[in-house]
Short mmCIF file of C-alpha atoms in Angstrom, two decimals:
data_model
loop_
_atom_site.label_atom_id
_atom_site.label_comp_id
_atom_site.label_asym_id
_atom_site.label_seq_id
_atom_site.Cartn_x
_atom_site.Cartn_y
_atom_site.Cartn_z
CA MET A 1 154.22 177.82 158.04
CA ALA A 2 156.41 178.12 161.11
CA SER A 3 154.64 178.07 164.45
CA LEU A 4 154.77 181.10 166.69
CA TYR A 5 157.21 179.27 168.93
CA GLU A 6 159.51 178.55 165.98
CA ARG A 7 159.37 182.19 164.91
CA LEU A 8 160.08 183.30 168.47
CA ASN A 9 163.04 180.94 168.64
CA GLN A 10 164.39 182.26 165.33
CA ARG A 11 164.04 185.85 166.51
CA ALA A 12 165.85 184.98 169.73
CA MET A 13 168.62 183.29 167.77
CA ASP A 14 169.00 186.27 165.42
CA ALA A 15 169.16 188.65 168.37
CA GLY A 16 171.40 186.44 170.53
CA VAL A 17 168.76 186.18 173.26
CA PRO A 18 168.89 183.24 175.71
CA LEU A 19 165.23 182.34 175.35
CA SER A 20 165.24 179.23 177.57
CA VAL A 21 167.22 178.33 180.66
CA HIS A 22 167.17 175.11 182.66
CA ILE A 23 168.40 175.42 186.24
CA ASP A 24 169.05 172.44 188.45
CA LEU A 25 168.36 173.79 191.94
CA THR A 26 169.93 170.78 193.59
CA TRP A 27 171.43 167.45 192.71
CA ARG A 28 170.21 165.96 196.00
CA CYS A 29 167.45 163.45 195.47
CA ASN A 30 165.12 161.25 197.46
CA GLU A 31 165.05 158.60 194.75
CA ARG A 32 167.98 156.61 193.42
CA CYS A 33 166.94 155.91 189.86
CA ILE A 34 169.05 153.27 188.23
CA HIS A 35 169.61 155.35 185.06
CA CYS A 36 170.46 158.68 186.73
CA TYR A 37 173.41 160.59 185.25
CA LEU A 38 174.03 162.80 188.30
CA ASP A 39 175.90 162.62 191.57
CA HIS A 40 173.74 163.54 194.54
CA ASP A 41 176.12 165.75 196.49
CA ASP A 42 174.79 168.87 198.19
CA ALA A 43 177.92 170.98 198.17
CA ALA A 44 177.65 174.71 197.62
CA GLU A 45 174.24 175.02 196.03
CA LEU A 46 173.25 178.50 194.90
CA SER A 47 171.50 180.22 197.80
CA LEU A 48 168.10 181.86 197.60
CA ALA A 49 169.76 185.28 197.44
CA GLU A 50 172.09 184.14 194.67
CA LEU A 51 169.19 182.64 192.74
CA ARG A 52 167.16 185.85 193.05
CA GLY A 53 170.10 187.80 191.66
CA LEU A 54 170.51 185.28 188.85
CA LEU A 55 166.80 185.38 188.00
CA ASP A 56 166.97 189.18 187.84
CA GLN A 57 169.89 188.97 185.43
CA MET A 58 168.14 186.34 183.34
CA ALA A 59 164.92 188.36 183.11
CA ASP A 60 166.88 191.41 182.03
CA ALA A 61 168.69 189.28 179.43
CA GLY A 62 165.35 188.22 177.91
CA VAL A 63 165.03 184.67 179.24
CA PHE A 64 161.38 183.68 178.96
CA PHE A 65 161.12 179.90 179.37
CA LEU A 66 162.50 178.71 182.71
CA THR A 67 162.75 175.09 183.81
CA LEU A 68 163.56 174.27 187.44
CA SER A 69 164.80 170.76 187.92
CA GLY A 70 167.22 168.61 189.89
CA GLY A 71 167.84 166.29 191.70
CA GLU A 72 164.53 166.62 193.47
CA ILE A 73 163.54 170.29 193.66
CA PHE A 74 161.24 169.78 196.66
CA LEU A 75 164.29 169.00 198.76
CA ARG A 76 164.99 172.75 198.57
CA LYS A 77 163.22 174.21 201.59
CA ASP A 78 163.13 177.56 199.79
CA LEU A 79 161.55 176.19 196.61
CA ARG A 80 158.34 178.12 197.06
CA GLU A 81 160.22 181.41 197.46
CA ILE A 82 162.30 180.64 194.37
CA VAL A 83 159.25 179.80 192.25
CA GLU A 84 157.24 182.80 193.43
CA TYR A 85 160.15 185.13 192.83
CA ALA A 86 160.70 183.72 189.35
CA ARG A 87 157.02 184.16 188.53
CA SER A 88 157.17 187.75 189.74
CA ARG A 89 159.86 188.29 187.11
CA GLY A 90 157.57 187.08 184.33
CA PHE A 91 159.09 183.71 183.47
CA ASP A 92 157.03 180.97 181.88
CA MET A 93 157.76 178.17 184.29
CA LYS A 94 158.10 174.44 184.15
CA LEU A 95 158.95 172.26 187.17
CA LYS A 96 160.49 168.81 186.87
CA THR A 97 159.98 166.60 189.90
CA ASN A 98 159.28 163.05 191.03
CA ALA A 99 156.41 164.63 193.00
CA ILE A 100 156.60 162.29 195.97
CA MET A 101 156.79 165.27 198.35
CA ILE A 102 153.83 167.08 196.80
CA GLY A 103 150.75 167.19 198.99
CA GLU A 104 147.66 169.37 199.02
CA ARG A 105 149.55 172.43 200.33
CA GLU A 106 152.26 172.20 197.65
CA ALA A 107 149.73 171.65 194.86
CA ALA A 108 147.83 174.73 196.05
CA TRP A 109 150.80 177.08 196.01
CA ILE A 110 152.09 175.76 192.67
CA SER A 111 148.69 176.48 191.20
CA ALA A 112 148.50 179.91 192.83
CA ALA A 113 151.89 180.75 191.37
CA ALA A 114 150.53 179.98 187.88
CA VAL A 115 153.30 177.55 187.03
CA HIS A 116 152.74 176.52 183.44
CA GLN A 117 153.69 172.88 183.62
CA VAL A 118 154.76 170.22 186.10
CA GLN A 119 156.66 167.31 184.59
CA ILE A 120 156.71 164.11 186.61
CA SER A 121 158.70 160.98 185.90
CA ILE A 122 156.65 157.79 185.80
CA TYR A 123 158.44 154.69 184.59
CA SER A 124 155.66 152.14 184.72
CA HIS A 125 152.00 151.72 185.53
CA ARG A 126 153.10 148.72 187.63
CA ALA A 127 154.28 149.68 191.12
CA GLU A 128 156.84 146.90 191.28
CA ALA A 129 158.48 148.04 188.04
CA HIS A 130 158.41 151.79 188.82
CA ASP A 131 159.63 151.35 192.39
CA ALA A 132 162.42 149.03 191.26
CA ILE A 133 163.73 151.82 189.01
CA THR A 134 163.44 154.59 191.64
CA LYS A 135 164.57 152.23 194.43
CA VAL A 136 161.91 153.80 196.67
CA PRO A 137 159.09 151.49 197.76
CA GLY A 138 155.71 153.16 197.38
CA SER A 139 157.06 155.87 195.07
CA LEU A 140 154.59 155.19 192.23
CA GLU A 141 151.64 155.47 194.58
CA ARG A 142 152.93 158.75 196.01
CA SER A 143 153.68 160.22 192.58
CA LEU A 144 150.23 159.31 191.29
CA ARG A 145 148.58 160.82 194.35
CA ALA A 146 150.48 164.04 193.66
CA ILE A 147 149.43 164.03 190.01
CA ARG A 148 145.79 163.77 191.05
CA LEU A 149 146.22 166.70 193.45
CA LEU A 150 147.94 168.82 190.81
CA ARG A 151 145.24 168.03 188.26
CA ALA A 152 142.55 168.85 190.82
CA HIS A 153 144.16 172.29 191.08
CA GLY A 154 143.95 172.66 187.30
CA LEU A 155 147.64 172.29 186.64
CA HIS A 156 149.06 171.07 183.37
CA VAL A 157 150.90 167.84 184.19
CA VAL A 158 153.25 166.02 181.86
CA ILE A 159 154.08 162.42 182.61
CA ALA A 160 157.57 161.71 181.31
CA CYS A 161 158.49 158.09 180.82
CA VAL A 162 162.16 157.33 180.34
CA LEU A 163 162.24 153.99 178.63
CA MET A 164 164.93 151.43 179.35
CA LYS A 165 165.28 147.68 179.45
CA PRO A 166 163.39 147.07 182.73
CA ASN A 167 160.29 149.01 181.60
CA VAL A 168 160.48 148.67 177.83
CA ASN A 169 157.09 147.00 177.58
CA ASP A 170 155.31 149.44 179.88
CA PHE A 171 155.01 152.59 177.81
CA ALA A 172 151.50 151.79 176.62
CA GLY A 173 150.41 151.26 180.23
CA VAL A 174 151.90 154.61 181.26
CA GLN A 175 150.29 156.25 178.26
CA SER A 176 146.89 154.90 179.32
CA LEU A 177 147.52 156.05 182.87
CA ALA A 178 148.32 159.55 181.61
CA ARG A 179 145.11 159.63 179.62
CA GLU A 180 143.14 158.52 182.66
CA LEU A 181 144.74 161.22 184.82
CA GLY A 182 144.26 163.97 182.24
CA ALA A 183 148.01 164.40 181.88
CA GLU A 184 150.14 164.80 178.79
CA PHE A 185 152.46 161.93 177.99
CA THR A 186 155.99 162.01 176.67
CA ILE A 187 158.39 159.16 176.19
CA ASP A 188 162.14 159.34 176.10
CA PRO A 189 164.37 156.32 175.51
CA THR A 190 167.41 158.45 176.28
CA ILE A 191 169.93 157.05 178.68
CA THR A 192 172.84 159.46 178.82
CA PRO A 193 176.30 158.75 180.20
CA HIS A 194 176.97 159.78 183.78
CA TRP A 195 178.37 163.30 184.07
CA ASN A 196 181.56 161.81 185.47
CA GLY A 197 182.06 160.04 182.14
CA ASP A 198 180.98 156.59 183.31
CA ARG A 199 179.11 154.89 180.49
CA ALA A 200 178.04 151.79 182.41
CA ILE A 201 174.40 152.92 182.62
CA LEU A 202 174.19 152.88 178.83
CA GLY A 203 173.68 149.15 179.22
CA LEU A 204 170.12 150.01 180.22
CA ASN A 205 169.36 151.21 176.71
CA ILE A 206 166.57 149.39 174.96
CA GLU A 207 167.38 147.01 172.11
CA ARG A 208 167.18 148.01 168.47
CA ALA A 209 164.06 145.93 167.89
CA ASP A 210 162.31 147.74 170.72
CA LEU A 211 163.36 151.11 169.33
CA ALA A 212 162.01 150.08 165.93
CA ASN A 213 158.77 149.10 167.62
CA LEU A 214 158.48 152.60 169.13
CA PHE A 215 159.11 154.20 165.75
CA HIS A 216 156.24 152.21 164.30
CA THR A 217 153.76 152.93 167.08
CA GLU A 218 151.17 155.27 165.68
CA SER A 219 150.05 156.63 169.06
CA LEU A 220 153.60 157.91 169.59
CA VAL A 221 154.74 159.12 166.19
CA ARG A 222 151.31 159.73 164.63
CA ASP A 223 152.21 159.35 160.93
CA VAL A 224 154.44 156.27 160.77
CA ASP A 225 155.08 156.59 157.01
CA ALA A 226 156.22 160.20 157.37
CA PHE A 227 158.25 159.45 160.50
CA THR A 228 160.14 156.59 158.87
CA ALA A 229 160.52 158.19 155.43
CA PRO A 230 163.99 158.47 153.85
CA PRO A 231 165.73 161.82 154.40
CA PRO A 232 165.33 164.57 151.75
CA PRO A 233 168.27 165.51 149.52
CA VAL A 234 170.93 167.57 151.26
CA ASP A 235 171.26 171.17 150.08
CA ASP A 236 173.04 174.35 151.20
CA SER A 237 170.20 175.43 153.47
CA ILE A 238 170.63 172.20 155.42
CA LEU A 239 174.42 172.50 155.52
CA ASP A 240 174.16 176.10 156.73
CA GLY A 241 171.85 175.02 159.56
CA THR A 242 172.69 174.78 163.23
CA PRO A 243 172.50 171.47 165.11
CA CYS A 244 170.12 172.40 167.95
CA SER A 245 169.23 175.24 170.29
CA ALA A 246 171.86 174.34 172.91
CA GLY A 247 174.04 177.39 173.42
CA HIS A 248 172.16 179.31 170.71
CA THR A 249 168.91 180.16 172.50
CA SER A 250 169.15 177.95 175.57
CA CYS A 251 171.53 176.88 178.27
CA TYR A 252 171.79 174.95 181.53
CA ILE A 253 172.96 176.08 184.97
CA SER A 254 174.02 173.55 187.61
CA PRO A 255 173.19 173.86 191.34
CA HIS A 256 176.68 175.28 191.81
CA GLY A 257 176.28 178.01 189.20
CA ASP A 258 178.22 176.38 186.38
CA LEU A 259 176.78 177.25 182.99
CA TYR A 260 176.73 174.73 180.14
CA PRO A 261 175.08 174.77 176.69
CA CYS A 262 172.62 172.08 177.82
CA VAL A 263 172.02 169.60 180.62
CA GLN A 264 173.24 166.93 178.20
CA PHE A 265 176.25 168.94 177.01
CA PRO A 266 178.84 169.13 179.82
CA LEU A 267 181.07 171.75 178.20
CA PRO A 268 181.92 174.27 180.95
CA CYS A 269 181.27 177.86 179.82
CA GLY A 270 181.59 179.85 183.06
CA ASN A 271 180.16 180.23 186.54
CA VAL A 272 177.45 182.72 187.47
CA ARG A 273 179.03 183.26 190.89
CA GLN A 274 182.11 184.67 189.23
CA THR A 275 180.76 186.22 186.03
CA ARG A 276 177.45 187.86 185.23
CA PHE A 277 175.02 185.62 183.36
CA LEU A 278 174.83 187.84 180.29
CA ASP A 279 178.60 188.23 180.11
CA ILE A 280 178.99 184.44 180.02
CA TRP A 281 176.21 184.17 177.47
CA LYS A 282 177.79 186.78 175.19
CA ASP A 283 181.51 186.27 175.67
CA SER A 284 182.23 182.70 176.74
CA ALA A 285 184.70 181.21 174.26
CA PRO A 286 183.18 177.70 174.45
CA LEU A 287 179.69 179.09 173.80
CA LEU A 288 180.96 181.17 170.88
CA GLU A 289 182.53 178.04 169.43
CA VAL A 290 179.30 176.05 169.85
CA ARG A 291 177.40 178.84 168.09
CA SER A 292 179.85 178.94 165.21
CA ILE A 293 179.25 175.32 164.22
CA ARG A 294 177.17 174.71 161.14
CA ALA A 295 176.16 171.33 159.72
CA ARG A 296 178.80 171.70 156.99
CA ASP A 297 181.50 171.88 159.71
CA LEU A 298 180.69 168.45 161.14
CA THR A 299 183.44 165.99 160.44
CA THR A 300 181.37 163.05 159.27
CA CYS A 301 177.76 164.16 159.47
CA SER A 302 178.24 166.88 156.82
CA SER A 303 178.46 164.13 154.20
CA CYS A 304 175.66 162.01 155.67
CA ASN A 305 172.28 161.64 153.96
CA HIS A 306 170.59 162.07 157.32
CA VAL A 307 172.15 165.45 158.15
CA GLY A 308 168.92 167.36 157.46
CA THR A 309 166.65 165.18 159.57
CA CYS A 310 168.91 163.54 162.14
CA THR A 311 168.34 164.62 165.73
CA ARG A 312 172.10 164.54 166.32
CA CYS A 313 172.78 165.70 169.87
CA PRO A 314 175.96 167.78 170.04
CA GLY A 315 176.17 167.05 173.75
CA LEU A 316 176.22 163.32 173.22
CA ALA A 317 178.73 163.82 170.40
CA PHE A 318 180.85 165.86 172.82
CA MET A 319 180.65 163.07 175.41
CA GLU A 320 181.69 160.62 172.71
CA GLY A 321 184.81 162.68 171.98
CA SER A 322 184.04 165.71 169.79
CA MET A 323 181.20 168.17 169.41
CA TYR A 324 182.05 168.20 165.69
CA GLY A 325 181.67 164.45 165.44
CA PRO A 326 178.70 162.15 165.12
CA SER A 327 176.63 160.97 168.03
CA GLN A 328 176.46 157.24 167.47
CA ALA A 329 173.21 157.13 169.37
CA ASP A 330 171.61 159.30 166.74
CA CYS A 331 173.22 157.37 163.92
CA GLU A 332 171.46 154.36 165.34
CA LYS A 333 168.20 156.22 165.59
CA SER A 334 168.34 157.50 162.00
CA PHE A 335 169.17 154.00 160.81
CA VAL A 336 166.40 152.30 162.77
CA ARG A 337 163.92 154.97 161.74
CA THR A 338 164.62 154.82 157.99
CA GLY A 339 166.58 151.64 157.36
CA ILE A 340 169.33 153.72 155.75
CA PRO A 341 172.75 153.53 157.47
CA SER A 342 174.42 156.79 158.42
CA GLU A 343 177.72 157.93 156.88
CA ASN A 344 179.38 157.23 160.21
CA MET A 345 178.09 153.66 160.20
CA ILE A 346 179.24 153.14 156.62
CA ARG A 347 182.72 154.48 157.37
CA ARG A 348 182.94 152.20 160.35
CA GLY A 349 181.84 149.36 158.13
CA ARG A 350 179.02 148.34 160.37
CA THR A 351 175.29 148.63 160.52
CA ASP A 352 174.79 146.27 163.39
CA PHE A 353 175.35 148.65 166.29
CA THR A 354 173.76 147.35 169.41
CA ALA A 355 175.36 149.28 172.25
CA MET A 356 174.22 152.73 171.18
CA THR A 357 172.24 155.32 173.05
CA PRO A 358 168.95 155.81 171.26
CA LEU A 359 167.86 159.39 171.66
CA ILE A 360 164.35 160.33 170.83
CA GLN A 361 161.73 162.45 172.36
CA ILE A 362 158.28 161.80 171.08
CA ARG A 363 155.47 164.16 171.90
CA PRO A 364 152.21 162.90 170.51
CA THR A 365 150.39 166.24 170.58
CA VAL A 366 151.99 169.41 169.32
CA GLN A 367 149.94 172.29 168.02
CA SER A 368 151.36 175.47 166.64
CA ASP A 369 150.98 178.38 169.00
CA VAL A 370 149.74 176.14 171.77
CA LEU A 371 152.74 174.99 173.74
CA ARG A 372 152.33 171.80 175.70
CA MET B 1 131.11 205.76 175.61
CA ARG B 2 132.21 204.94 179.15
CA ASP B 3 135.89 204.92 179.99
CA LEU B 4 137.50 201.51 180.00
CA TYR B 5 140.31 200.57 182.38
CA PRO B 6 142.34 197.65 180.98
CA VAL B 7 144.65 195.70 183.25
CA ARG B 8 146.97 192.82 182.48
CA ALA B 9 145.84 189.50 183.94
CA GLY B 10 148.05 188.56 186.85
CA ASN B 11 148.77 184.93 186.11
CA LEU B 12 150.62 185.34 182.82
CA ALA B 13 154.21 185.00 181.73
CA SER B 14 155.49 187.72 179.45
CA ARG B 15 158.62 189.20 177.98
CA VAL B 16 159.27 192.00 175.49
CA PHE B 17 161.55 191.16 172.56
CA GLY B 18 162.55 193.96 170.20
CA GLY B 19 159.56 196.06 171.19
CA GLU B 20 157.06 193.22 170.84
CA ALA B 21 155.55 191.42 173.82
CA VAL B 22 155.31 187.66 173.97
CA VAL B 23 152.63 186.52 176.39
CA MET B 24 151.93 183.01 177.62
CA ASN B 25 148.69 182.07 179.29
CA PRO B 26 149.68 179.07 181.43
CA ALA B 27 146.06 178.09 181.95
CA ASP B 28 145.67 176.92 178.37
CA SER B 29 149.28 177.03 177.08
CA THR B 30 148.44 179.66 174.52
CA LEU B 31 151.28 181.86 173.33
CA PHE B 32 150.56 185.35 171.98
CA ASN B 33 152.84 187.70 170.10
CA LEU B 34 151.73 191.34 170.22
CA ASN B 35 152.88 193.87 167.66
CA GLU B 36 154.46 197.14 168.77
CA THR B 37 151.19 199.05 169.02
CA ALA B 38 149.50 196.27 170.95
CA THR B 39 152.57 195.99 173.17
CA ALA B 40 152.40 199.69 174.03
CA ILE B 41 148.78 199.25 175.13
CA TRP B 42 149.56 196.02 176.95
CA LEU B 43 152.43 197.55 178.93
CA ALA B 44 150.38 200.60 179.90
CA ALA B 45 147.36 198.54 180.99
CA ASP B 46 147.70 199.02 184.75
CA GLY B 47 144.02 199.17 185.70
CA LYS B 48 144.35 202.82 186.66
CA THR B 49 144.75 204.40 183.25
CA THR B 50 141.86 204.58 180.82
CA LEU B 51 142.19 203.14 177.35
CA ARG B 52 141.66 206.65 175.99
CA GLN B 53 144.56 207.98 178.08
CA ILE B 54 146.77 205.12 176.90
CA VAL B 55 145.92 205.82 173.29
CA GLU B 56 146.51 209.55 173.64
CA ARG B 57 149.73 209.11 175.57
CA GLU B 58 151.32 206.03 173.99
CA ILE B 59 149.81 205.49 170.55
CA CYS B 60 148.96 208.81 168.92
CA PRO B 61 152.36 210.49 169.36
CA ALA B 62 154.30 207.42 168.28
CA TRP B 63 152.23 206.39 165.26
CA ASP B 64 150.81 209.74 164.08
CA ILE B 65 147.19 208.60 164.13
CA ASP B 66 144.07 210.47 165.21
CA ALA B 67 142.78 209.61 168.65
CA GLU B 68 139.29 208.46 167.68
CA THR B 69 140.50 205.97 165.07
CA ALA B 70 143.20 204.71 167.39
CA LEU B 71 140.75 204.35 170.26
CA GLU B 72 138.38 202.31 168.12
CA ASP B 73 141.21 199.94 167.14
CA ALA B 74 142.51 199.81 170.70
CA GLU B 75 139.10 198.85 172.05
CA THR B 76 138.79 196.04 169.51
CA PHE B 77 142.23 194.84 170.48
CA ALA B 78 141.49 195.07 174.21
CA ARG B 79 138.27 193.09 173.88
CA GLU B 80 140.08 190.46 171.82
CA LEU B 81 142.70 190.00 174.52
CA ALA B 82 139.99 190.00 177.17
CA ALA B 83 138.30 187.13 175.33
CA HIS B 84 141.54 185.18 175.77
CA SER B 85 141.67 186.11 179.47
CA ILE B 86 145.01 187.85 179.20
CA LEU B 87 143.59 191.34 179.68
CA LEU B 88 140.81 192.35 182.03
CA ILE B 89 138.61 195.33 181.27
CA SER B 90 136.76 197.29 183.89
CA THR B 91 134.66 200.41 183.77
CA GLU B 92 136.14 201.49 187.09
CA SER B 93 139.66 202.41 188.01
CA ALA B 94 141.62 199.97 190.16
CA LYS B 95 142.13 202.89 192.57
CA SER B 96 138.45 203.07 193.45
#
């Protein structure tokens, strides 16, 4: 039986409602993470007045789940006003931050605003490893102090661990740390290309053997046999399916007001400074094209055994050349997970990919109707 | 029976989709979906209007149901939501 969230998402999709929006308030940052896909310029960020107007439009359009991210959101001096205004408009709110600027005062107002979730990036339980990734000495200690403050105020904290070569062996340590702090833990071995197209940071991706190790770690995937099982036979219901929620029930807005299907899908669809949010959502030609794509329209994936279970990311496919094409990162993931090569790998005559972008997001605890 | 004054809890996230409210309690990450009748009560729960007034004004005309039956159901519903901390019930108006 579908969870309430799945039913809500389906209703939103049927009605054309943008259920979830992710806004980057700034790309400025006080860390310089080695895997970051953003530039850190501060040109022409949406002002507080512009954001209030945008939030009004989004609330009227039916947006319910709102993520505020960056860059580092606490570099916005008006963050508190933005969050409190968004809460007054009824959004369910999630903040993504490195938390190093969160002290007692910030934790108190975040709690008072009834923010649902604060997601904080922790790369290692070892200060030398974490700080080497953020390039900020003392950053682990400051982030952990903030987590303790947020937890003391009763906030739901998620520790997000992006896994890459320098910290590949540290996920269990971060998982233990999360348990100790009363935080949720999520792991993401997803290194995406830089938004300017530079793919050099993909060299940080973990090796295939390490990815396989993750897929066979019970504390991450729970049922290893089910997680690594071969894909089910492909039928019409699978081929009539849509790839993911990007552009269907969710979208991303940059600090400058540019709207995209997703933060990982840099297909420009309009700018909220020039066009009303709902008009972009309803009429943007790129968004309409994204929404029209069904699994049977995909150039290679439509004849792949994995099409029903692959977590193919259309944004990564787009960055690899075509949103109708395969995302090699996900081919790799499907292959490592099941041992069965993807159609794309077979056509290329290779199953020994090593320079791919593994893309997984593993959330150990998911309960229907209780959103974590 | 004393008049009950329901009021929506202030720390929630909510949105109405197609006449049905979706309510998130961030304290425990619980998501609720209210049907149209429940949504009508939820939206009218301002702490100043009695449950009886809400039923008579919002429920009876729209669903062609007698007030006593509707009030009984509404009270059950209100107490259920109160148990989940998404609705507060008082015996006094928020005005007083």
